[in-house]
Coordinates of C-alpha atoms and ligand atoms in Angstrom, one line a residue:
X1143 CA -20.6 -0.9 37.1
X1144 CA -20.4 2.9 36.9
X1145 CA -16.9 2.7 38.3
X1146 CA -15.8 0.0 35.9
X1147 CA -17.3 2.0 33.0
X1148 CA -15.4 5.2 34.1
X1149 CA -12.1 3.3 34.5
X1150 CA -12.6 1.6 31.1
X1151 CA -13.3 5.0 29.5
X1152 CA -10.1 6.5 30.9
X1153 CA -8.2 3.4 29.7
X1154 CA -9.8 3.8 26.3
X1155 CA -8.6 7.4 26.0
X1156 CA -5.0 6.7 26.7
X1157 CA -2.3 6.8 24.0
X1158 CA -1.6 3.1 24.3
X1159 CA -5.3 2.2 23.7
X1160 CA -5.3 4.5 20.7
X1161 CA -2.3 2.7 19.4
X1162 CA -3.8 -0.8 20.0
X1163 CA -7.0 0.4 18.2
X1164 CA -4.8 1.4 15.2
X1165 CA -3.1 -2.0 15.2
X1166 CA -6.4 -3.7 15.2
X1167 CA -7.5 -1.4 12.4
X1168 CA -4.4 -2.4 10.4
X1169 CA -5.1 -6.1 11.0
X1170 CA -8.8 -5.7 10.0
X1171 CA -7.8 -3.9 6.8
X1172 CA -5.3 -6.6 6.0
X1173 CA -7.9 -9.4 6.4
X1174 CA -10.6 -7.4 4.6
X1175 CA -8.7 -5.6 1.8
X1176 CA -10.9 -3.5 -0.5
X1177 CA -12.3 -5.4 -3.4
X1178 CA -10.3 -4.8 -6.6
X1179 CA -11.8 -2.4 -9.1
X1180 CA -10.6 -1.4 -12.6
X1181 CA -8.1 1.3 -11.6
X1182 CA -8.1 4.7 -13.1
X1183 CA -4.9 6.0 -11.7
X1184 CA -1.5 5.6 -13.2
X1185 CA 1.7 6.9 -11.7
X1186 CA 4.4 8.2 -14.0
X1187 CA 7.5 7.9 -11.9
X1188 CA 10.7 9.9 -12.1
X1189 CA 12.7 7.0 -10.7
X1190 CA 16.4 6.2 -10.3
X1191 CA 16.5 5.0 -13.9
X1192 CA 15.1 8.3 -15.1
X1193 CA 17.6 10.4 -13.2
X1194 CA 20.4 8.2 -14.5
X1195 CA 19.2 8.5 -18.1
X1196 CA 18.7 12.3 -18.1
X1197 CA 21.5 13.5 -15.9
X1198 CA 20.5 13.6 -12.3
X1199 CA 18.4 15.8 -10.0
X1200 CA 19.5 19.0 -11.6
X1201 CA 17.7 18.0 -14.8
X1202 CA 14.4 17.4 -12.9
X1203 CA 12.5 20.0 -14.8
X1204 CA 13.8 18.7 -18.1
X1205 CA 12.7 15.2 -17.2
X1206 CA 9.3 16.6 -16.2
X1207 CA 9.0 18.4 -19.5
X1208 CA 9.9 15.3 -21.4
X1209 CA 7.3 13.3 -19.4
X1210 CA 4.6 15.9 -19.9
X1211 CA 5.1 16.0 -23.6
X1212 CA 4.5 12.3 -23.9
X1213 CA 1.6 12.4 -21.5
X1214 CA -0.1 15.2 -23.4
X1215 CA -0.3 13.0 -26.5
X1216 CA -2.4 10.4 -24.6
X1217 CA -5.1 12.9 -23.4
X1218 CA -5.5 11.6 -19.9
X1219 CA -8.5 12.7 -17.8
X1220 CA -6.3 14.7 -15.5
X1221 CA -2.7 15.1 -14.5
X1222 CA -1.5 15.7 -10.9
X1223 CA 2.1 16.7 -10.4
X1224 CA 3.6 16.0 -7.1
X1225 CA 6.5 18.4 -7.5
X1226 CA 6.7 21.9 -6.0
X1227 CA 7.3 24.4 -8.9
X1228 CA 7.3 27.5 -6.8
X1229 CA 10.6 29.1 -8.1
X1230 CA 12.2 30.1 -11.3
X1231 CA 15.3 28.2 -12.2
X1232 CA 17.2 27.9 -15.5
X1233 CA 15.1 29.7 -18.2
X1234 CA 16.3 27.2 -20.7
X1235 CA 14.4 24.5 -18.8
X1236 CA 11.6 26.6 -17.3
X1237 CA 10.3 27.8 -20.7
X1238 CA 9.9 24.4 -22.3
X1239 CA 8.3 23.2 -19.1
X1240 CA 5.8 26.0 -19.1
X1241 CA 4.9 25.1 -22.7
X1242 CA 4.6 21.4 -21.9
X1243 CA 2.3 22.3 -18.9
X1244 CA 0.1 24.3 -21.3
X1245 CA -0.6 21.3 -23.3
X1246 CA -2.2 19.5 -20.3
X1247 CA -5.9 19.8 -19.7
X1248 CA -7.1 19.5 -16.1
X1249 CA -3.8 20.0 -14.5
X1250 CA -3.3 19.8 -10.7
X1251 CA -0.2 21.3 -9.2
X1252 CA 1.2 20.8 -5.8
X1253 CA 1.8 23.6 -3.3
X1254 CA 3.7 23.5 -0.1
X1255 CA 3.2 25.2 3.2
X1256 CA 6.1 27.2 4.6
X1257 CA 6.4 29.6 7.5
X1258 CA 5.4 32.5 5.3
X1259 CA 2.4 31.0 3.6
X1260 CA 1.6 28.7 0.7
X1261 CA 4.4 28.2 -1.8
X1262 CA 2.2 28.4 -4.9
X1263 CA 3.8 27.5 -8.3
X1264 CA 5.5 30.2 -10.3
X1265 CA 2.8 32.1 -12.3
X1266 CA 4.5 30.9 -15.6
X1267 CA 3.6 27.4 -14.7
X1268 CA 0.1 28.1 -13.6
X1269 CA -1.9 27.4 -16.7
X1270 CA -5.4 28.7 -17.0
X1271 CA -7.7 26.0 -15.5
X1272 CA -4.9 24.5 -13.4
X1273 CA -5.8 23.8 -9.8
X1274 CA -3.7 23.6 -6.7
X1275 CA -3.5 20.9 -4.0
X1276 CA -1.7 20.1 -0.8
X1277 CA 0.5 17.1 -0.6
X1278 CA 0.5 16.3 3.1
X1279 CA 0.0 12.8 4.4
X1280 CA -1.6 12.3 7.8
X1281 CA 1.1 10.3 9.4
X1282 CA 0.7 8.9 12.9
X1283 CA 3.7 10.3 14.8
X1284 CA 3.9 7.2 17.0
X1285 CA 4.2 4.4 14.5
X1286 CA 4.8 6.4 11.3
X1287 CA 1.9 4.7 9.5
X1288 CA -0.4 6.8 7.3
X1289 CA -3.9 5.5 7.7
X1290 CA -5.8 8.6 6.5
X1291 CA -5.4 11.8 4.5
X1292 CA -6.8 15.2 5.3
X1293 CA -8.9 16.1 2.3
X1294 CA -8.7 19.7 3.2
X1295 CA -5.8 21.8 4.5
X1296 CA -6.6 25.2 5.9
X1297 CA -3.9 27.7 6.4
X1298 CA -3.4 31.4 5.9
X1299 CA -7.0 31.8 5.1
X1300 CA -6.7 29.6 2.1
X1301 CA -7.5 26.0 1.8
X1302 CA -6.2 23.4 -0.5
X1303 CA -7.8 20.1 -1.2
X1304 CA -5.5 17.0 -1.1
X1305 CA -3.7 16.1 -4.3
X1306 CA -5.7 12.8 -4.7
X1307 CA -9.0 14.6 -4.1
X1308 CA -8.2 17.5 -6.3
X1309 CA -7.2 15.1 -9.1
X1310 CA -10.5 13.3 -8.6
X1311 CA -12.5 16.6 -8.7
X1312 CA -10.5 17.6 -11.9
X1313 CA -11.1 14.3 -13.5
X1314 CA -14.9 14.6 -13.3
X1315 CA -15.0 18.4 -13.4
X1316 CA -16.9 18.8 -10.2
X1317 CA -16.8 21.0 -7.2
X1318 CA -17.8 19.5 -3.9
X1319 CA -20.8 20.5 -1.8
X1320 CA -19.4 21.1 1.7
X1321 CA -21.3 20.3 4.9
X1322 CA -20.0 20.0 8.4
X1323 CA -20.3 16.2 8.3
X1324 CA -19.3 15.3 4.8
X1325 CA -18.4 16.4 1.2
X1326 CA -20.7 15.6 -1.6
X1327 CA -19.4 15.2 -5.1
X1328 CA -22.1 14.4 -7.6
X1329 CA -24.0 11.5 -6.1
X1330 CA -21.1 10.5 -3.9
X1331 CA -21.1 11.4 -0.2
X1332 CA -17.6 11.4 1.2
X1333 CA -17.7 11.0 5.0
X1334 CA -15.0 13.5 5.9
X1335 CA -16.0 15.9 8.6
X1336 CA -15.1 19.6 8.6
X1337 CA -13.4 19.3 12.0
X1338 CA -9.8 18.0 11.9
X1339 CA -9.5 19.1 8.2
X1340 CA -11.7 16.4 6.8
X1341 CA -9.8 13.2 7.5
X1342 CA -10.6 10.2 5.3
X1343 CA -9.3 6.7 5.7
X1344 CA -7.3 5.6 2.7
X1345 CA -8.4 2.2 1.5
X1346 CA -5.1 1.0 0.2
X1347 CA -5.4 -1.6 -2.4
X1348 CA -1.9 -3.2 -2.5
X1349 CA -0.2 -3.6 -5.9
X1350 CA -3.2 -2.1 -7.8
X1351 CA -1.7 1.1 -9.2
X1352 CA 0.2 0.7 -12.4
X1353 CA 3.4 2.7 -12.6
X1354 CA 5.4 3.7 -15.6
X1355 CA 8.9 5.1 -15.5
X1356 CA 9.6 8.3 -17.4
X1357 CA 12.5 6.5 -19.2
X1358 CA 10.1 3.9 -20.5
X1359 CA 7.7 6.6 -21.6
X1360 CA 10.4 8.5 -23.5
X1361 CA 11.9 5.5 -25.0
X1362 CA 8.7 3.9 -26.2
X1363 CA 6.0 6.5 -27.2
X1364 CA 3.5 3.5 -27.5
X1365 CA 3.6 3.2 -23.7
X1366 CA 1.9 6.6 -23.5
X1367 CA -1.3 5.1 -24.9
X1368 CA -1.8 3.4 -21.6
X1369 CA -2.5 6.8 -20.1
X1370 CA -5.5 7.5 -22.2
X1371 CA -8.5 8.4 -20.1
X1372 CA -6.5 7.8 -16.9
X1373 CA -5.7 10.1 -14.1
X1374 CA -1.9 10.5 -14.1
X1375 CA 0.1 11.1 -11.0
X1376 CA 3.5 12.4 -11.9
X1377 CA 6.3 12.8 -9.4
X1378 CA 9.6 11.7 -8.1
X1379 CA 9.9 8.2 -6.6
X1380 CA 13.7 7.8 -6.7
X1381 CA 14.7 6.9 -3.2
X1382 CA 18.0 8.6 -3.7
X1383 CA 16.4 12.0 -4.4
X1384 CA 13.3 12.0 -2.2
X1385 CA 12.5 10.7 1.2
X1386 CA 8.8 10.8 0.4
X1387 CA 7.9 7.4 1.6
X1388 CA 4.7 6.2 3.2
X1389 CA 4.1 3.3 5.6
X1390 CA 0.8 1.7 5.0
X1391 CA -1.3 -0.5 7.3
X1392 CA -0.2 -3.4 5.2
X1393 CA 3.3 -3.2 6.5
X1394 CA 6.1 -4.3 4.3
X1395 CA 8.2 -1.8 2.4
X1396 CA 7.0 1.8 2.4
X1397 CA 5.4 3.1 -0.8
X1398 CA 6.3 6.3 -2.6
X1399 CA 4.3 9.3 -1.6
X1400 CA 3.2 9.5 -5.2
X1401 CA 1.5 6.2 -4.9
X1402 CA -0.3 7.2 -1.7
X1403 CA -1.9 10.1 -3.7
X1404 CA -3.0 7.7 -6.3
X1405 CA -4.4 5.4 -3.6
X1406 CA -6.4 8.3 -2.2
X1407 CA -7.7 8.9 -5.6
X1408 CA -8.7 5.3 -6.0
X1409 CA -10.4 5.3 -2.6
X1410 CA -12.6 8.2 -3.8
X1411 CA -13.2 6.4 -7.1
X1412 CA -14.3 3.3 -5.4
X1413 CA -16.9 5.2 -3.5
X1414 CA -17.0 2.9 -0.5
X1415 CA -15.7 4.4 2.7
X1416 CA -14.7 3.5 6.1
X1417 CA -16.4 5.7 8.7
X1418 CA -15.2 6.1 12.2
X1419 CA -17.8 5.6 14.9
X1420 CA -19.3 8.8 16.1
X1421 CA -17.8 10.3 19.2
X1422 CA -20.8 9.8 21.4
X1423 CA -21.5 6.3 20.2
X1424 CA -18.5 4.8 21.8
X1425 CA -19.1 5.9 25.4
X1426 CA -22.8 5.0 24.9
X1427 CA -21.9 1.5 23.7
X1428 CA -19.5 1.1 26.7
X1429 CA -22.3 2.2 29.1
X1430 CA -24.6 -0.3 27.5
X1431 CA -22.0 -3.0 27.9
X1432 CA -21.5 -2.2 31.5
X1433 CA -25.2 -2.2 32.1
X1434 CA -25.7 -5.5 30.4
X1435 CA -22.8 -7.0 32.5
X1436 CA -24.4 -5.7 35.7
X1437 CA -27.9 -7.0 34.7
X1438 CA -26.5 -10.4 33.8
X1439 CA -24.9 -10.8 37.2
X1440 CA -27.8 -9.2 39.1
X1441 CA -30.4 -11.5 37.6
X1442 CA -28.5 -14.7 36.9
X1443 CA -26.5 -16.8 39.3
X1444 CA -24.1 -19.7 38.9
X1445 CA -23.1 -21.0 35.5
X1446 CA -25.9 -19.2 33.6
X1447 CA -24.4 -15.9 34.7
X1448 CA -20.9 -17.0 33.6
X1449 CA -22.2 -18.3 30.2
X1450 CA -24.0 -15.0 29.7
X1451 CA -20.9 -13.0 30.7
X1452 CA -18.8 -15.0 28.3
X1453 CA -21.3 -14.4 25.6
X1454 CA -21.1 -10.7 26.2
X1455 CA -17.3 -10.8 26.1
X1456 CA -17.4 -12.8 22.9
X1457 CA -19.8 -10.3 21.3
X1458 CA -17.6 -7.4 22.3
X1459 CA -14.6 -9.1 20.8
X1460 CA -16.3 -9.8 17.6
X1461 CA -18.3 -6.6 17.1
X1462 CA -15.5 -4.5 15.7
X1463 CA -14.8 -7.1 13.1
X1464 CA -18.4 -7.2 12.1
X1465 CA -18.8 -3.5 12.1
X1466 CA -15.6 -3.1 10.0
X1467 CA -17.1 -5.4 7.3
X1468 CA -20.0 -2.9 7.3
X1469 CA -17.7 0.1 6.8
X1470 CA -17.6 1.3 10.4
X1471 CA -14.3 1.6 12.3
X1472 CA -15.1 1.0 16.0
X1473 CA -12.4 1.4 18.7
X1474 CA -11.4 -1.9 20.2
X1475 CA -9.8 -1.2 23.5
X1476 CA -12.5 1.0 25.3
X1477 CA -15.4 -1.5 24.8
X1478 CA -13.2 -4.4 25.5
X1479 CA -11.8 -2.9 28.7
X1480 CA -15.4 -2.1 29.7
X1481 CA -16.6 -5.6 29.1
X1482 CA -13.8 -7.3 30.9
X1483 CA -13.8 -4.9 33.9
X1484 CA -17.6 -4.9 34.2
X1485 CA -17.9 -8.7 33.9
X1486 CA -15.1 -9.3 36.3
X1487 CA -16.3 -6.6 38.7
X1488 CA -19.9 -7.8 38.6
X1489 CA -18.9 -11.5 39.1
X1490 CA -16.6 -10.6 42.0
X1491 CA -19.3 -8.4 43.6
X1492 CA -21.8 -11.2 43.2
X1493 CA -19.7 -13.9 44.7
X1494 CA -18.2 -11.8 47.5
X1495 CA -20.8 -9.4 48.7
X1496 CA -24.1 -10.8 47.6
X1497 CA -23.2 -14.4 48.5
X1498 CA -22.1 -13.3 51.9
X1499 CA -25.4 -11.5 52.5
X1500 CA -27.2 -14.5 51.3
X1501 CA -25.4 -16.8 53.7
X1502 CA -25.9 -14.4 56.6
X1503 CA -29.6 -14.1 55.9
X1504 CA -29.9 -17.9 55.6
X1505 CA -28.3 -18.4 59.0
X1506 CA -30.6 -15.9 60.5
X1507 CA -33.6 -17.5 58.9
X1508 CA -32.6 -20.9 60.3
X1509 CA -32.2 -19.4 63.7
X1510 CA -35.5 -17.5 63.4
X1511 CA -37.2 -20.8 62.6
X1512 CA -35.6 -22.3 65.6
X1513 CA -36.8 -19.4 67.7
X1514 CA -40.4 -19.8 66.5
X1515 CA -40.1 -23.5 67.2
X1516 CA -39.0 -22.6 70.8
X1517 CA -41.7 -20.1 71.3
X1518 CA -44.4 -22.5 70.2
X1519 CA -42.9 -25.1 72.4
X1520 CA -43.0 -22.7 75.4
X1521 CA -46.6 -21.9 74.7
X1522 CA -47.5 -25.5 74.4
X1523 CA -47.1 -26.4 78.1
X1524 CA -49.7 -23.9 79.4
X1525 CA -51.9 -24.8 76.5
X1526 CA -51.7 -28.5 77.3
X1527 CA -52.4 -27.8 81.0
X1528 CA -55.5 -25.7 80.0
X1529 CA -56.7 -28.4 77.6
X1530 CA -56.2 -31.3 80.0
X1531 CA -57.9 -29.4 82.8
X1532 CA -60.9 -28.4 80.8
X1533 CA -61.3 -32.0 79.6
X1534 CA -61.2 -33.2 83.2
X1535 CA -63.9 -30.7 84.1
X1536 CA -66.1 -31.7 81.2
X1537 CA -65.8 -35.4 81.5
X1538 CA -66.0 -36.1 85.2
X1539 CA -68.3 -35.0 88.0
X1540 CA -65.8 -33.2 90.2
X1541 CA -66.5 -31.9 93.6
X1542 CA -66.6 -28.2 94.2
X1543 CA -63.1 -28.0 95.7
X1544 CA -61.5 -29.8 92.8
X1545 CA -63.4 -27.7 90.3
X1546 CA -62.3 -24.6 91.9
X1547 CA -58.7 -25.8 91.9
X1548 CA -58.8 -26.7 88.3
X1549 CA -60.5 -23.5 87.3
X1550 CA -57.9 -21.6 89.2
X1551 CA -55.2 -23.4 87.3
X1552 CA -56.8 -22.8 83.9
X1553 CA -57.0 -19.1 84.9
X1554 CA -53.4 -18.8 86.0
X1555 CA -52.1 -20.8 83.0
X1556 CA -54.1 -18.7 80.5
X1557 CA -52.8 -15.6 82.2
X1558 CA -49.3 -16.9 81.8
X1559 CA -49.9 -17.6 78.2
X1560 CA -51.3 -14.1 77.7
X1561 CA -48.3 -12.6 79.5
X1562 CA -45.9 -14.6 77.3
X1563 CA -47.6 -13.4 74.2
X1564 CA -47.7 -9.9 75.5
X1565 CA -44.0 -9.9 76.4
X1566 CA -43.0 -11.1 72.9
X1567 CA -45.2 -8.5 71.3
X1568 CA -43.9 -5.8 73.5
X1569 CA -40.4 -6.6 72.9
X1570 CA -41.0 -6.6 69.1
X1571 CA -42.7 -3.3 69.3
X1572 CA -40.0 -1.9 71.6
X1573 CA -37.5 -2.9 69.0
X1574 CA -39.5 -1.1 66.3
X1575 CA -39.7 1.9 68.5
X1576 CA -43.5 1.7 68.4
X1577 CA -44.1 1.3 72.1
X1578 CA -43.8 3.8 74.9
X1579 CA -42.5 2.3 78.0
X1580 CA -44.8 2.1 81.0
X1581 CA -43.3 4.1 83.9
X1582 CA -44.3 2.8 87.3
X1583 CA -42.2 2.4 90.5
X1584 CA -41.1 -1.2 90.8
X1585 CA -39.8 -2.5 94.2
X1586 CA -36.9 -4.7 93.2
X1587 CA -37.1 -7.1 96.3
X1588 CA -40.7 -7.9 95.2
X1589 CA -39.7 -8.4 91.6
X1590 CA -36.8 -10.6 92.4
X1591 CA -38.9 -12.7 94.8
X1592 CA -41.5 -13.2 92.2
X1593 CA -38.9 -14.4 89.6
X1594 CA -37.2 -16.6 92.2
X1595 CA -40.6 -18.3 92.8
X1596 CA -41.1 -18.9 89.2
X1597 CA -37.6 -20.2 88.6
X1598 CA -37.4 -22.4 91.7
X1599 CA -39.0 -25.5 90.2
X1600 CA -36.3 -25.5 87.4
X1601 CA -33.5 -25.0 90.0
X1602 CA -34.7 -27.7 92.2
X1603 CA -34.6 -30.2 89.3
X1604 CA -30.9 -29.7 89.2
X1605 CA -30.6 -29.3 92.9
X1606 CA -29.3 -25.7 92.5
X1607 CA -29.7 -23.4 95.5
X1608 CA -30.7 -19.8 94.8
X1609 CA -30.0 -17.3 97.6
X1610 CA -29.9 -13.6 98.0
X1611 CA -26.8 -12.0 99.5
X1612 CA -27.6 -9.4 102.1
X1613 CA -30.8 -7.5 102.0
X1614 CA -32.3 -6.8 98.6
X1615 CA -33.2 -3.2 98.2
X1616 CA -34.0 -0.5 95.7
X1617 CA -36.7 0.8 93.5
X1618 CA -36.7 1.6 89.8
X1619 CA -39.1 3.3 87.5
X1620 CA -40.2 1.3 84.5
X1621 CA -42.3 -1.4 83.0
X1622 CA -42.8 -4.2 85.6
X1623 CA -43.8 -6.8 83.0
X1624 CA -40.6 -6.2 81.0
X1625 CA -38.3 -5.9 84.0
X1626 CA -39.6 -9.2 85.3
X1627 CA -39.1 -10.8 82.0
X1628 CA -35.4 -9.6 82.1
X1629 CA -34.7 -10.8 85.6
X1630 CA -36.4 -14.1 85.1
X1631 CA -34.4 -14.6 81.9
X1632 CA -31.1 -14.0 83.7
X1633 CA -32.1 -16.4 86.4
X1634 CA -33.2 -19.2 84.1
X1635 CA -30.0 -18.7 82.1
X1636 CA -28.0 -19.1 85.3
X1637 CA -29.8 -22.3 86.1
X1638 CA -29.6 -23.6 82.5
X1639 CA -25.9 -23.1 82.1
X1640 CA -24.9 -24.4 85.6
X1641 CA -24.1 -27.9 86.7
X1642 CA -26.2 -29.7 89.3
X1643 CA -25.5 -29.0 93.0
X1644 CA -24.2 -25.5 92.4
X1645 CA -25.3 -22.1 93.8
X1646 CA -26.8 -19.0 92.4
X1647 CA -26.6 -15.7 94.3
X1648 CA -28.5 -12.6 93.8
X1649 CA -27.5 -9.2 95.2
X1650 CA -28.3 -5.5 94.8
X1651 CA -26.1 -2.5 95.4
X1652 CA -26.8 1.2 94.9
X1653 CA -24.2 2.9 92.8
X1654 CA -24.1 6.6 92.2
X1655 CA -27.8 7.0 91.4
X1656 CA -28.0 3.6 89.7
X1657 CA -29.1 0.3 91.1
X1658 CA -26.9 -2.7 90.4
X1659 CA -28.7 -6.1 90.4
X1660 CA -26.3 -9.0 90.0
X1661 CA -27.0 -12.6 89.4
X1662 CA -24.0 -14.8 89.9
X1663 CA -23.7 -18.5 89.0
X1664 CA -21.0 -21.2 89.2
X1665 CA -21.7 -22.5 85.8
X1666 CA -19.9 -23.1 82.5
X1667 CA -18.9 -19.5 82.0
X1668 CA -17.7 -17.9 78.8
X1669 CA -14.5 -16.6 77.3
X1670 CA -13.8 -13.0 76.4
X1671 CA -14.6 -13.6 72.7
X1672 CA -18.0 -15.2 73.5
X1673 CA -18.8 -12.5 76.0
X1674 CA -18.7 -9.9 73.2
X1675 CA -21.5 -11.6 71.3
X1676 CA -24.0 -13.0 73.7
X1677 CA -26.3 -10.0 73.4
X1678 CA -26.4 -10.5 69.6
X1679 CA -29.7 -12.0 68.5
X1680 CA -29.6 -15.7 68.0
X1681 CA -26.0 -16.1 69.2
X1682 CA -25.3 -19.2 71.3
X1683 CA -21.9 -20.2 72.6
X1684 CA -20.5 -23.6 71.5
X1685 CA -20.4 -24.6 75.1
X1686 CA -24.1 -23.9 75.5
X1687 CA -24.9 -25.8 72.4
X1688 CA -22.9 -28.7 73.6
X1689 CA -24.6 -28.7 77.0
X1690 CA -27.8 -29.9 75.4
X1691 CA -29.8 -27.1 77.0
X1692 CA -32.5 -25.8 74.7
X1693 CA -32.3 -22.2 73.7
X1694 CA -32.7 -19.8 70.9
X1695 CA -30.2 -17.1 71.6
X1696 CA -32.7 -14.3 71.7
X1697 CA -33.3 -14.1 75.5
X1698 CA -30.3 -12.0 76.2
X1699 CA -30.8 -9.7 73.3
X1700 CA -34.3 -9.0 74.6
X1701 CA -32.9 -8.4 78.2
X1702 CA -30.3 -6.0 76.8
X1703 CA -33.0 -4.1 74.9
X1704 CA -35.2 -3.9 77.9
X1705 CA -32.4 -2.6 80.1
X1706 CA -31.3 0.0 77.6
X1707 CA -34.8 1.2 77.1
X1708 CA -34.9 1.8 80.8
X1709 CA -31.8 4.0 80.6
X1710 CA -29.5 1.3 81.9
X1711 CA -26.9 -1.1 80.7
X1712 CA -25.8 -4.7 81.1
X1713 CA -22.4 -5.7 82.5
X1714 CA -21.1 -9.3 82.4
X1715 CA -18.0 -10.9 83.8
X1716 CA -17.3 -14.5 83.2
X1717 CA -14.6 -17.1 83.0
X1718 CA -14.8 -20.5 81.3
X1719 CA -15.6 -23.2 83.9
X1720 CA -15.8 -20.8 86.7
X1721 CA -19.2 -19.2 86.4
X1722 CA -20.6 -15.9 85.2
X1723 CA -22.0 -12.7 86.8
X1724 CA -24.7 -10.8 84.9
X1725 CA -25.3 -7.3 86.3
X1726 CA -28.2 -5.1 85.4
X1727 CA -27.4 -1.4 86.0
X1728 CA -30.5 0.7 85.9
X1729 CA -31.3 4.2 87.2
X1730 CA -32.6 4.1 90.8
X1731 CA -36.1 5.4 91.3
X1732 CA -35.1 8.7 93.0
X1733 CA -32.8 9.6 90.1
X1734 CA -35.2 8.4 87.5
X1735 CA -38.0 10.4 89.1
X1736 CA -35.8 13.5 89.4
X1737 CA -35.0 13.1 85.7
X1738 CA -38.7 13.0 85.0
X1739 CA -39.3 16.1 87.0
X1740 CA -36.5 17.9 85.3
X1741 CA -37.9 17.0 81.9
X1742 CA -41.3 18.2 83.0
Ligands
ADP406 P1 -30.4 -19.0 75.0 O1 -30.2 -19.2 76.5 O2 -31.8 -19.2 74.6 O3 -29.5 -19.7 74.2 P2 -29.8 -16.2 75.6 O4 -29.8 -15.1 74.7 O5 -30.5 -16.2 76.9 O6 -30.2 -17.5 74.7 O7 -28.2 -16.5 75.9 C1 -27.3 -16.4 74.8 C2 -26.2 -17.3 75.1 O8 -25.3 -16.7 76.1 C3 -26.4 -18.6 75.6 O9 -26.8 -19.5 74.5 C4 -25.2 -19.0 76.3 O10 -24.3 -19.5 75.4 C5 -24.7 -17.7 76.9 N1 -25.1 -17.6 78.3 C6 -26.2 -16.8 78.7 N2 -26.2 -16.9 80.1 C7 -25.2 -17.6 80.5 C8 -24.7 -18.1 81.7 N3 -25.3 -17.7 82.9 N4 -23.6 -18.8 81.8 C9 -23.0 -19.2 80.6 N5 -23.4 -18.8 79.4 C10 -24.5 -18.1 79.3

């Protein structure tokens, strides 16, 4: 889950993800446009018609003067001029302009940033009380859409508020209280952080800003009345003379830059803002999503886990919509990538790894049950003998000789039982590393003889002959009980997995300090693939299963364990249908004893 989370975070930080987030934002804004309010902004546009009527771009200042004269009569709340007036031009036009500007209360003038600094207006135009503002839009360089405006622009140790914001401040005669997180104007808190020059998302309200052409204003002084108590944005909108056009999230034709300033102003007027989710909230949310996905698939299985996973995905898809309606802009791609990756990863993990573990442990459990069944079965025969014999003794008057015989049997059977239990316990403890091996010299010929005696009744039932080849020899140092168990097991396996009327041979051979004890049969044998697994707990070959011989598949694993704990190893050669040869290679007594001395 941590991996999925990290990958999703990286995905979420890419340029593509940011672009997708922006498109989702545009879509959300389109389906949730800001509610209409009575607008306070009006644009007075120097448009194509104005230029045509007054003689073109060279008469710009004259047109401006004409417009201002009319606007002044209406006493608007504030006038913001989106034209840079930093230079002197024709005095015949500049002087009337300066006079017209003087008639405007709460005037906001635009300034531009050049290499050398701010291009402030010519002092003649700077009326007392006039304020300055920057006119930059915060355009996304990738798709050209302007979604926000930087309310503050800092350069050359001077800062300028944005034109829309400055007009807003001028209209209510306020100065903002600045904090790192926001700007406070009167009762209004504007969520524009100091970092990144106080960006604020513009809540465009399409077609809401009334616009008046300068031609109209000059022709019909009545029109000026519409400007009373309004905030006027005056500037050039003629597409022939200015390229100042803004693409909005609503798509369609770009709007004049002048209108964008008015929209900024309206956004501030409305007083309801869209706030971007805080930087840390997003990774935190993603981590929570990954965690939930992990928990869902860790604690649920089957269709409930898929339903819960789908619910999580659904919630992550819907959350940004819901948050947007509550004024919070939340990125879409990061959380979505997290949710998909985490759900997919967790589901895959569950079905691949966990299921496999489950299946394996189920198989083991079944085999374990079988083993217990076998063990109890094995123990039942001495128990039955003991029970039967004791009943005989109690029920009948037996003569002394019979009694002794039966008592002897009870004794030997109970000892066998005790040995069996002891062997199983020892092997378990050996496996846990709890037990220290007994170390006593064991004469191999004796040990083999004892095992042969015990296995003979089994062999005889199948008419199998068990013989030793040559003279048995050798002595090893170790635990007699366990070694006997191992040899006996190999012998009974040889009998079990051989057909009737075959032969089993036992031989010993010293080999460079080791003793090799081989038990060779003419039975069903095994192929190379099976050979690799026979020492694995609970493994049985298909052939062995098919033969109908009872077994648990633990005998050989115990043999292997016993032999290795004696410092030896098992070697097996076998061929299907031709028989097998199991060889126990253990350190010979002399070597083992020397080893002990050396250690001492
Ligand atoms: P069990 O005999 O109880 O099944 P073991 O651990 O003793 O368990 O043996 C594991 C498997 O190895 C057997 O099931 C059988 O498939 C195979 N095997 C062991 N000994 C022989 C043998 N002498 N000949 C053929 N297959 C054998």
